[in-house]
N, CA, C and O of each residue as an XYZ file, in Angstrom:
604
protein
N      16.208    -30.140     -1.342
C      16.967    -29.945     -0.076
C      16.265    -30.051      1.348
O      15.394    -29.206      1.553
N      16.437    -30.672      2.032
C      15.921    -31.221      3.221
C      15.755    -29.945      4.225
O      16.730    -29.194      4.224
N      14.670    -29.582      5.084
C      14.687    -28.495      5.772
C      15.315    -28.624      6.955
O      15.527    -27.548      7.514
N      15.770    -29.828      7.659
C      16.199    -30.235      8.755
C      17.768    -29.882      8.320
O      18.586    -29.462      9.138
N      18.102    -30.136      6.771
C      19.799    -30.423      6.896
C      19.836    -28.729      6.805
O      20.999    -28.341      6.923
N      19.053    -27.827      6.660
C      19.550    -26.362      6.468
C      18.182    -25.741      6.810
O      17.157    -25.508      6.170
N      18.742    -25.504      8.569
C      17.671    -24.619      9.287
C      17.036    -23.465      8.618
O      15.810    -23.356      8.616
N      18.000    -22.380      7.906
C      17.783    -21.467      7.406
C      16.961    -21.285      6.391
O      17.361    -21.430      5.236
N      15.596    -20.912      6.704
C      14.701    -20.988      5.541
C      14.928    -19.604      4.501
O      14.808    -19.712      3.280
N      15.112    -18.905      4.864
C      15.621    -17.800      3.903
C      16.759    -16.955      4.002
O      16.919    -16.333      5.052
N      17.754    -16.809      2.871
C      18.707    -15.962      3.054
C      19.060    -14.928      2.097
O      18.714    -15.330      0.986
N      19.538    -13.894      2.031
C      19.956    -12.862      1.287
C      19.123    -12.273      0.811
O      18.504    -11.843      1.783
N      18.480    -11.814     -0.353
C      17.555    -10.884     -1.205
C      16.109    -11.888     -0.077
O      15.728    -11.199      0.870
N      15.553    -13.028     -0.158
C      15.192    -13.876      0.201
C      14.521    -13.250      1.583
O      13.400    -12.790      1.799
N      15.578    -13.413      2.348
C      15.210    -12.966      3.815
C      14.914    -11.339      3.878
O      14.117    -10.970      4.740
N      15.403    -10.527      3.170
C      15.343     -9.007      3.016
C      13.109     -8.952      2.421
O      12.021     -8.654      2.914
N      13.458     -9.257      1.658
C      12.132     -9.794      0.711
C      10.984     -9.975      1.878
O      10.050     -9.197      2.073
N      11.257    -11.134      2.578
C      10.156    -11.539      3.388
C      10.067    -10.345      4.982
O       8.991     -9.952      5.434
N      11.313    -10.004      5.525
C      11.428     -8.768      6.047
C      10.266     -7.741      5.895
O       9.439     -7.309      6.697
N      10.506     -7.507      4.573
C       9.554     -6.292      3.860
C       8.625     -6.498      3.559
O       7.879     -5.591      3.191
N       8.158     -8.080      3.580
C       6.501     -7.818      3.546
C       5.826     -8.037      4.803
O       4.640     -7.737      4.938
N       6.711     -8.689      5.994
C       6.568     -8.338      7.158
C       6.163     -6.960      7.846
O       5.503     -6.833      8.877
N       6.612     -6.129      7.185
C       6.890     -5.117      8.180
C       5.987     -4.211      7.198
O       5.307     -3.396      7.822
N       5.828     -4.176      5.761
C       4.613     -3.740      4.976
C       3.495     -4.164      5.174
O       2.584     -3.452      4.752
N       3.190     -5.224      5.750
C       2.080     -5.844      6.263
C       1.515     -4.942      7.516
O       0.319     -4.652      7.531
N       2.218     -4.590      8.360
C       1.947     -3.831      9.361
C       1.809     -2.679      9.144
O       0.684     -2.298      9.469
N       2.698     -1.593      8.562
C       2.049     -0.776      7.998
C       1.445      0.103      6.966
O       1.229      1.315      6.975
N       1.201     -0.924      5.965
C       0.020     -0.721      5.151
C      -1.240     -0.865      5.777
O      -2.108      0.003      5.693
N      -1.397     -2.068      6.486
C      -2.649     -2.150      7.438
C      -3.232     -1.282      8.163
O      -4.421     -0.969      8.232
N      -1.954     -0.755      8.923
C      -2.288      0.205      9.907
C      -2.777      1.682      9.138
O      -3.695      2.228      9.750
N      -2.442      2.211      8.243
C      -2.470      3.252      7.402
C      -3.344      3.149      6.381
O      -3.669      4.101      5.671
N      -3.892      1.630      6.227
C      -5.522      1.866      5.612
C      -6.554      2.005      6.529
O      -7.460      2.838      6.537
N      -6.292      0.993      7.389
C      -7.549      1.021      8.437
C      -7.757      2.494      8.789
O      -8.902      2.946      8.789
N      -6.616      3.331      9.116
C      -6.693      4.905      9.650
C      -7.491      5.395      8.464
O      -8.711      5.522      8.570
N      -6.836      5.686      7.299
C      -6.875      6.315      6.188
C      -8.641      6.184      5.894
O      -9.201      7.167      5.409
N      -9.412      4.994      6.197
C     -10.846      4.895      6.050
C     -11.407      5.087      6.851
O     -12.526      5.480      6.524
N     -11.178      5.000      8.366
C     -11.826      5.682      9.013
C     -11.922      6.964      9.609
O     -12.834      7.385     10.321
N     -10.632      7.685      9.153
C     -10.502      9.260      9.398
C     -11.145     10.047      8.325
O     -11.884     11.029      8.382
N     -10.627      9.296      7.225
C     -11.003     10.192      5.966
C     -11.988      9.635      4.983
O     -12.999     10.232      4.613
N     -11.498      8.078      4.471
C     -12.694      8.162      3.689
C     -13.909      7.995      3.919
O     -14.791      8.374      3.148
N     -14.210      7.123      5.533
C     -16.003      6.643      5.687
C     -16.252      8.083      6.031
O     -17.362      8.387      5.593
N     -15.750      8.962      6.557
C     -16.388     10.039      6.796
C     -16.814     11.356      5.557
O     -17.662     12.241      5.669
N     -16.102     11.138      4.683
C     -16.240     11.367      3.494
C     -17.371     11.112      2.784
O     -18.198     11.929      2.380
N     -17.360      9.951      2.656
C     -18.829      8.979      1.785
C     -19.857      9.296      2.650
O     -20.936      9.594      2.138
N     -19.720      9.296      4.236
C     -21.314      9.624      4.731
C     -21.705     11.018      4.550
O     -22.880     11.356      4.692
N     -20.617     11.996      4.188
C     -20.740     13.521      4.369
C     -21.378     13.669      2.930
O     -21.783     14.814      2.727
N     -21.548     12.870      1.981
C     -21.365     13.111      0.693
C     -22.649     12.620     -0.139
O     -23.195     13.067     -1.148
N     -22.971     11.263      0.884
C     -24.539     10.667      0.412
C     -24.721     10.295      1.957
O     -24.370      9.318      2.619
N     -25.465     11.564      2.286
C     -25.891     11.267      3.767
C     -27.195     10.470      3.460
O     -27.707     10.228      2.367
N     -27.580     10.140      4.671
C     -28.810      9.392      4.715
C     -28.936      7.980      3.925
O     -29.712      7.074      4.228
N     -27.954      7.981      2.784
C     -28.229      6.694      1.912
C     -27.645      5.549      2.598
O     -26.527      5.410      3.094
N     -28.787      4.642      2.510
C     -28.532      3.245      2.918
C     -27.193      2.304      2.305
O     -27.011      2.365      1.089
N     -26.393      1.562      3.019
C     -25.524      0.744      2.464
C     -24.002      1.694      2.172
O     -22.962      1.150      1.800
N     -24.116      2.968      2.388
C     -23.015      3.670      2.359
C     -21.771      3.592      3.247
O     -21.720      4.469      4.110
N     -20.693      2.663      3.210
C     -19.505      2.913      4.008
C     -19.841      1.667      5.535
O     -19.501      1.749      6.716
N     -20.419      0.899      4.984
C     -20.749      0.090      6.437
C     -19.792     -0.978      6.888
O     -19.207     -1.683      6.065
N     -19.633     -1.099      8.122
C     -18.788     -1.851      8.570
C     -19.307     -3.513      9.168
O     -19.918     -3.888     10.169
N     -18.885     -4.006      8.333
C     -19.403     -5.742      8.775
C     -18.449     -6.844      8.072
O     -17.420     -6.797      7.398
N     -19.275     -7.829      8.552
C     -17.763     -8.846      8.256
C     -17.365     -8.951      7.063
O     -16.169     -8.789      6.822
N     -18.604     -9.354      5.677
C     -17.895     -9.176      4.330
C     -17.231     -8.224      3.878
O     -16.401     -8.396      2.986
N     -17.558     -6.689      4.582
C     -16.665     -5.810      4.143
C     -14.981     -6.012      4.629
O     -13.978     -5.859      3.932
N     -15.078     -6.388      6.000
C     -13.725     -6.542      6.493
C     -13.120     -7.591      5.718
O     -11.892     -7.522      5.674
N     -13.631     -8.505      5.119
C     -12.983     -9.661      4.390
C     -12.554     -9.265      3.239
O     -11.492     -9.685      2.780
N     -13.454     -8.246      2.498
C     -13.040     -7.958      1.173
C     -11.648     -6.596      1.341
O     -10.632     -6.431      0.666
N     -12.126     -5.916      2.387
C     -10.929     -5.325      2.923
C      -8.996     -5.878      2.773
O      -7.899     -5.552      2.321
N      -9.942     -7.192      3.755
C      -8.718     -7.889      3.971
C      -7.656     -8.498      3.088
O      -6.452     -8.727      3.200
N      -8.774     -8.702      1.976
C      -8.175     -9.161      0.923
C      -7.919     -7.903     -0.398
O      -7.440     -8.343     -1.443
N      -8.117     -6.952     -0.356
C      -7.721     -5.883     -0.958
C      -6.241     -5.611     -0.171
O      -5.540     -5.131     -1.062
N      -5.664     -5.663      0.704
C      -4.602     -5.230      1.681
C      -3.704     -6.204      1.317
O      -2.622     -5.798      0.892
N      -3.915     -7.586      1.389
C      -3.115     -8.726      0.756
C      -2.332     -8.352     -0.082
O      -1.113     -8.179     -0.082
N      -3.460     -8.182     -1.132
C      -2.831     -7.754     -2.646
C      -1.910     -6.708     -2.669
O      -0.769     -6.786     -3.123
N      -2.529     -5.542     -2.074
C      -1.905     -4.484     -1.881
C      -0.420     -4.802     -1.466
O       0.581     -4.851     -2.181
N      -0.520     -4.948     -0.482
C       0.981     -5.176      0.233
C       1.859     -6.305     -0.745
O       3.067     -6.104     -0.620
N       1.620     -7.150     -1.447
C       2.139     -7.780     -1.857
C       2.609     -7.534     -3.517
O       3.510     -8.148     -4.087
N       1.841     -6.590     -4.043
C       2.095     -5.974     -5.255
C       3.047     -4.887     -5.025
O       4.013     -4.698     -5.763
N       2.738     -4.085     -3.871
C       3.921     -3.168     -3.804
C       4.895     -3.225     -3.162
O       5.759     -2.350     -3.216
N       4.972     -4.260     -2.419
C       6.279     -4.977     -1.993
C       7.139     -5.604     -3.182
O       8.359     -5.440     -3.196
N       6.567     -6.231     -4.049
C       7.004     -6.718     -5.302
C       7.702     -5.937     -6.366
O       8.723     -6.189     -7.006
N       6.743     -4.750     -6.388
C       7.032     -3.832     -6.995
C       8.442     -3.109     -6.657
O       9.487     -3.121     -7.309
N       8.148     -2.504     -5.482
C       9.378     -1.826     -4.892
C      10.598     -2.953     -4.835
O      11.734     -2.527     -5.041
N      10.493     -3.797     -4.675
C      11.753     -4.885     -4.628
C      12.541     -4.565     -6.120
O      13.667     -4.119     -6.340
N      11.550     -4.951     -6.951
C      12.184     -5.332     -8.238
C      12.674     -3.726     -9.185
O      13.748     -3.592     -9.772
N      11.680     -2.774     -9.115
C      12.214     -1.277     -8.907
C      13.458     -1.059     -8.393
O      14.501     -1.127     -9.044
N      13.356     -0.778     -7.140
C      14.704     -0.506     -6.731
C      16.200     -1.540     -6.692
O      17.285     -1.162     -6.252
N      15.857     -3.098     -7.356
C      16.873     -3.770     -7.623
C      17.453     -4.059     -9.173
O      18.230     -4.908     -9.608
N      16.689     -2.917     -9.826
C      16.893     -2.445    -11.265
C      17.286     -1.253    -11.334
O      18.283     -1.120    -12.045
N      16.845     -0.215    -10.814
C      17.437      1.419    -10.926
C      17.996      1.371     -9.849
O      18.051      2.600     -9.789
N      18.622      0.964     -8.632
C      19.523      1.100     -7.794
C      18.588      1.692     -6.218
O      17.408      2.034     -6.135
N      19.757      1.627     -5.020
C      18.871      2.136     -3.913
C      19.168      3.054     -3.385
O      20.041      3.024     -2.517
N      18.436      4.351     -3.795
C      18.134      5.809     -3.512
C      16.726      6.311     -3.507
O      15.644      6.099     -4.054
N      17.487      7.366     -2.286
C      16.095      8.063     -2.498
C      15.064      8.692     -3.498
O      13.841      8.721     -3.362
N      15.544      9.012     -4.160
C      14.816      9.380     -5.524
C      14.220      8.061     -6.298
O      13.134      8.141     -6.872
N      15.037      6.753     -6.288
C      14.482      5.705     -6.647
C      12.740      5.435     -6.081
O      11.669      5.283     -6.668
N      13.129      5.475     -4.781
C      11.944      5.506     -3.624
C      10.859      6.009     -4.297
O       9.880      5.411     -4.744
N      11.218      7.495     -4.325
C       9.798      8.537     -4.442
C       9.609      8.054     -5.719
O       8.460      7.612     -5.737
N      10.154      7.895     -6.852
C       9.741      7.519     -8.242
C       8.853      6.705     -8.241
O       7.766      6.853     -8.799
N       9.351      5.381     -7.374
C       8.775      3.693     -7.449
C       7.183      4.048     -6.606
O       6.151      3.404     -6.793
N       7.311      5.037     -5.819
C       6.195      5.260     -4.851
C       5.021      5.681     -5.455
O       3.902      5.207     -5.264
N       5.487      7.078     -6.584
C       4.922      7.868     -7.224
C       4.021      6.958     -8.281
O       2.810      7.075     -8.464
N       4.873      6.071     -8.896
C       4.504      5.424    -10.278
C       3.086      4.578     -9.597
O       1.934      4.916     -9.873
N       3.437      3.429     -8.666
C       2.897      2.541     -7.809
C       1.490      3.027     -7.401
O       0.452      2.414     -7.651
N       1.598      4.485     -6.585
C       0.461      5.195     -6.371
C      -0.380      5.910     -6.950
O      -1.376      6.326     -6.358
N      -0.106      6.194     -8.299
C      -0.895      6.663     -9.547
C      -1.495      5.696    -10.284
O      -2.602      5.716    -10.821
N      -0.371      4.540    -10.255
C      -1.470      3.694    -11.183
C      -2.254      2.551    -10.016
O      -2.808      1.707    -10.720
N      -2.411      2.339     -9.054
C      -3.315      1.588     -8.316
C      -4.118      2.799     -7.833
O      -4.997      3.270     -8.555
N      -3.842      3.309     -6.642
C      -4.786      4.474     -6.075
C      -5.368      5.067     -6.972
O      -6.581      4.938     -7.141
N      -4.453      5.990     -7.873
C      -5.335      6.978     -8.938
C      -6.425      6.494     -9.864
O      -7.535      7.004    -10.020
N      -5.872      5.316    -10.511
C      -6.840      4.841    -11.217
C      -7.662      4.269    -10.236
O      -8.722      4.323    -10.860
N      -7.981      3.722     -9.076
C      -9.438      3.212     -8.422
C      -9.957      4.496     -8.318
O     -11.056      4.575     -8.868
N      -9.402      5.977     -7.597
C     -10.260      6.713     -7.151
C     -10.779      7.833     -8.579
O     -11.849      8.432     -8.471
N     -10.080      7.978     -9.607
C     -10.387      8.490    -10.654
C     -11.466      7.758    -11.107
O     -12.303      8.449    -11.689
N     -11.804      6.160    -10.997
C     -13.154      5.642    -11.786
C     -14.246      5.722    -11.140
O     -15.369      5.811    -11.637
N     -13.924      5.688     -9.819
C     -15.210      6.087     -8.657
C     -15.430      7.434     -8.638
O     -16.574      7.687     -8.260
N     -14.807      8.344     -8.887
C     -15.220      9.847     -8.645
C     -16.112      9.732    -10.268
O     -17.324      9.944    -10.230
N     -15.491      9.414    -11.571
C     -16.400      9.762    -12.710
C     -17.455      8.781    -12.768
O     -18.267      8.846    -13.691
N     -17.530      7.952    -11.960
C     -19.039      7.051    -11.908
C     -19.772      7.491    -11.088
O     -20.884      6.969    -11.011
N     -19.413      8.667    -10.122
C     -20.195      9.136     -9.197
C     -20.414      8.044     -7.774
O     -21.446      7.926     -7.115
N     -19.459      7.521     -7.622
C     -19.145      6.655     -6.609
C     -18.362      7.381     -4.930
O     -18.405      7.016     -3.755
N     -17.808      8.358     -5.552
C     -16.976      8.890     -4.655
C     -17.075     10.749     -4.503
O     -17.901     10.974     -5.388
N     -16.846     11.627     -4.123
C     -16.782     12.708     -4.370
C     -15.192     13.256     -5.062
O     -14.319     12.402     -4.906
N     -14.764     14.422     -5.722
C     -13.718     14.763     -6.346
C     -12.655     14.670     -5.381
O     -11.524     14.252     -5.630
N     -13.178     15.183     -3.983
C     -12.089     15.313     -2.849
C     -11.582     14.305     -2.646
O     -10.464     14.435     -2.148
N     -11.956     13.122     -2.837
C     -11.242     12.199     -2.594
C      -9.855     12.259     -3.392
O      -8.775     11.913     -2.913
N     -10.015     12.646     -4.406
C      -8.718     12.984     -5.160
C      -7.518     13.499     -4.634
O      -6.394     13.005     -4.727
N      -7.916     14.709     -3.980
C      -7.300     15.726     -3.208
C      -6.896     15.375     -1.506
O      -5.916     15.876     -0.956
N      -7.540     14.736     -1.047
C      -7.695     14.018      0.771
C      -6.765     12.956      0.322
O      -5.544     13.078      0.232
N      -7.526     11.813      0.026
C      -6.911     10.907     -0.024
C      -5.507     10.277     -0.439
O      -4.716      9.494      0.087
N      -5.585     11.097     -1.811
C      -4.225     10.615     -2.748
C      -2.992     10.837     -2.273
O      -2.056     10.066     -2.485
N      -2.892     12.042     -1.511
C      -1.712     12.433     -0.901
C      -1.326     11.592      0.511
O      -0.262     11.615      1.130
N      -2.190     11.068      0.716
C      -2.148     10.237      1.695
C      -1.450      8.667      1.661
O      -0.599      8.093      2.340
N      -2.240      8.330      0.566
C      -2.189      7.260     -0.279
C      -0.400      7.116     -0.629
O       0.329      6.237     -0.168
N       0.008      8.200     -1.531
C       1.533      8.542     -1.641
C       2.437      8.646     -0.511
O       3.544      8.108     -0.478
N       1.963      9.315      0.365
C       3.052      8.964      1.521
C       3.041      7.733      2.286
O       4.097      7.427      2.841
N       1.979      6.929      2.421
C       1.806      5.238      2.411
C       2.674      5.082      1.955
O       3.647      4.731      2.623
N       2.768      5.280      0.466
C       3.588      4.105     -0.127
C       5.137      4.558     -0.390
O       5.946      3.686     -0.705
N       5.534      5.859     -0.268
C       6.562      6.248      0.398
C       7.463      5.528      1.009
O       8.592      5.155      0.689
N       6.525      5.324      2.337
C       7.238      4.940      3.386
C       7.415      3.224      2.888
O       8.513      2.715      2.662
N       6.199      2.552      2.787
C       6.671      1.196      1.992
C       7.672      0.831      1.179
O       8.306     -0.221      1.258
N       7.866      1.981      0.136
C       9.258      1.565     -0.356
C      10.486      1.734      0.498
O      11.449      0.970      0.564
N      10.336      2.595      0.989
C      11.281      3.394      2.216
C      11.926      1.983      2.951
O      13.124      1.698      2.945
N      10.593      0.991      3.726
C      10.964     -0.052      4.329
C      11.427     -1.334      3.133
O      12.101     -2.349      3.310
N      11.120     -1.090      2.559
C      11.113     -2.084      1.425
C      13.030     -2.177      0.945
O      13.705     -3.203      0.865
N      13.484     -0.720      0.698
C      14.683     -0.557      0.574
C      15.606     -0.961      1.990
O      16.604     -1.663      1.830
N      15.309     -0.584      3.094
C      15.659     -0.651      4.238
C      16.250     -2.157      4.670
O      17.281     -2.536      5.226
N      14.670     -3.041      3.947
C      15.306     -4.366      4.508
C      16.020     -5.178      3.240
O      16.733     -6.142      3.516
N      15.823     -4.775      1.805
C      16.479     -5.349      0.897
C      17.748     -4.776      0.291
O      18.216     -5.001     -0.825
N      18.235     -3.940      1.317
C      19.310     -2.718      0.814
C      20.680     -4.182      0.719
O      20.593     -5.247      1.329
N      21.638     -3.831     -0.064
C      22.843     -5.062     -0.297
C      23.704     -4.532      1.265
O      23.903     -3.437      1.791
N      23.990     -5.722      1.554
C      24.392     -6.409      3.077
C      25.978     -6.484      2.990
O      26.459     -7.271      2.175
N      26.961     -5.580      3.916
C      28.312     -6.228      3.489
C      28.325     -7.385      3.859
O      27.567     -7.978      4.625
N      29.658     -7.894      3.021
C      29.811     -9.393      3.734
C      30.517     -9.484      4.687
O      30.661    -10.570      5.247
């Protein structure tokens, strides 16, 4: 199909998914950066005082966080879109999908970090609820963007 013959690039579900990706890109990036600088970094610096290389703010770290956020946004938005399509567009499904995604991604990540002594156990109690709230909002964004449209 020729792009000039059909100027509308996205239609229907594709447009909803593209909207969800764009809005989730803004939301999740803002949430991740806020959580890192307000919760995670101070907790790491407090747990490992004076230890070199803990929570540095450098270009390589920023690049790795950009990759993490990109993968997170794509995985979360795709997961929510598939879950909501399969199980329905409801608040219950939003909370269920966000809970499953948060436990799978963040729960495993932080549980492993705590078990290896790379993070304090407070991570699980301080950062995980905020990650869950971030993902509930991302799932709501996806629900809003991909809601069935009336003809």
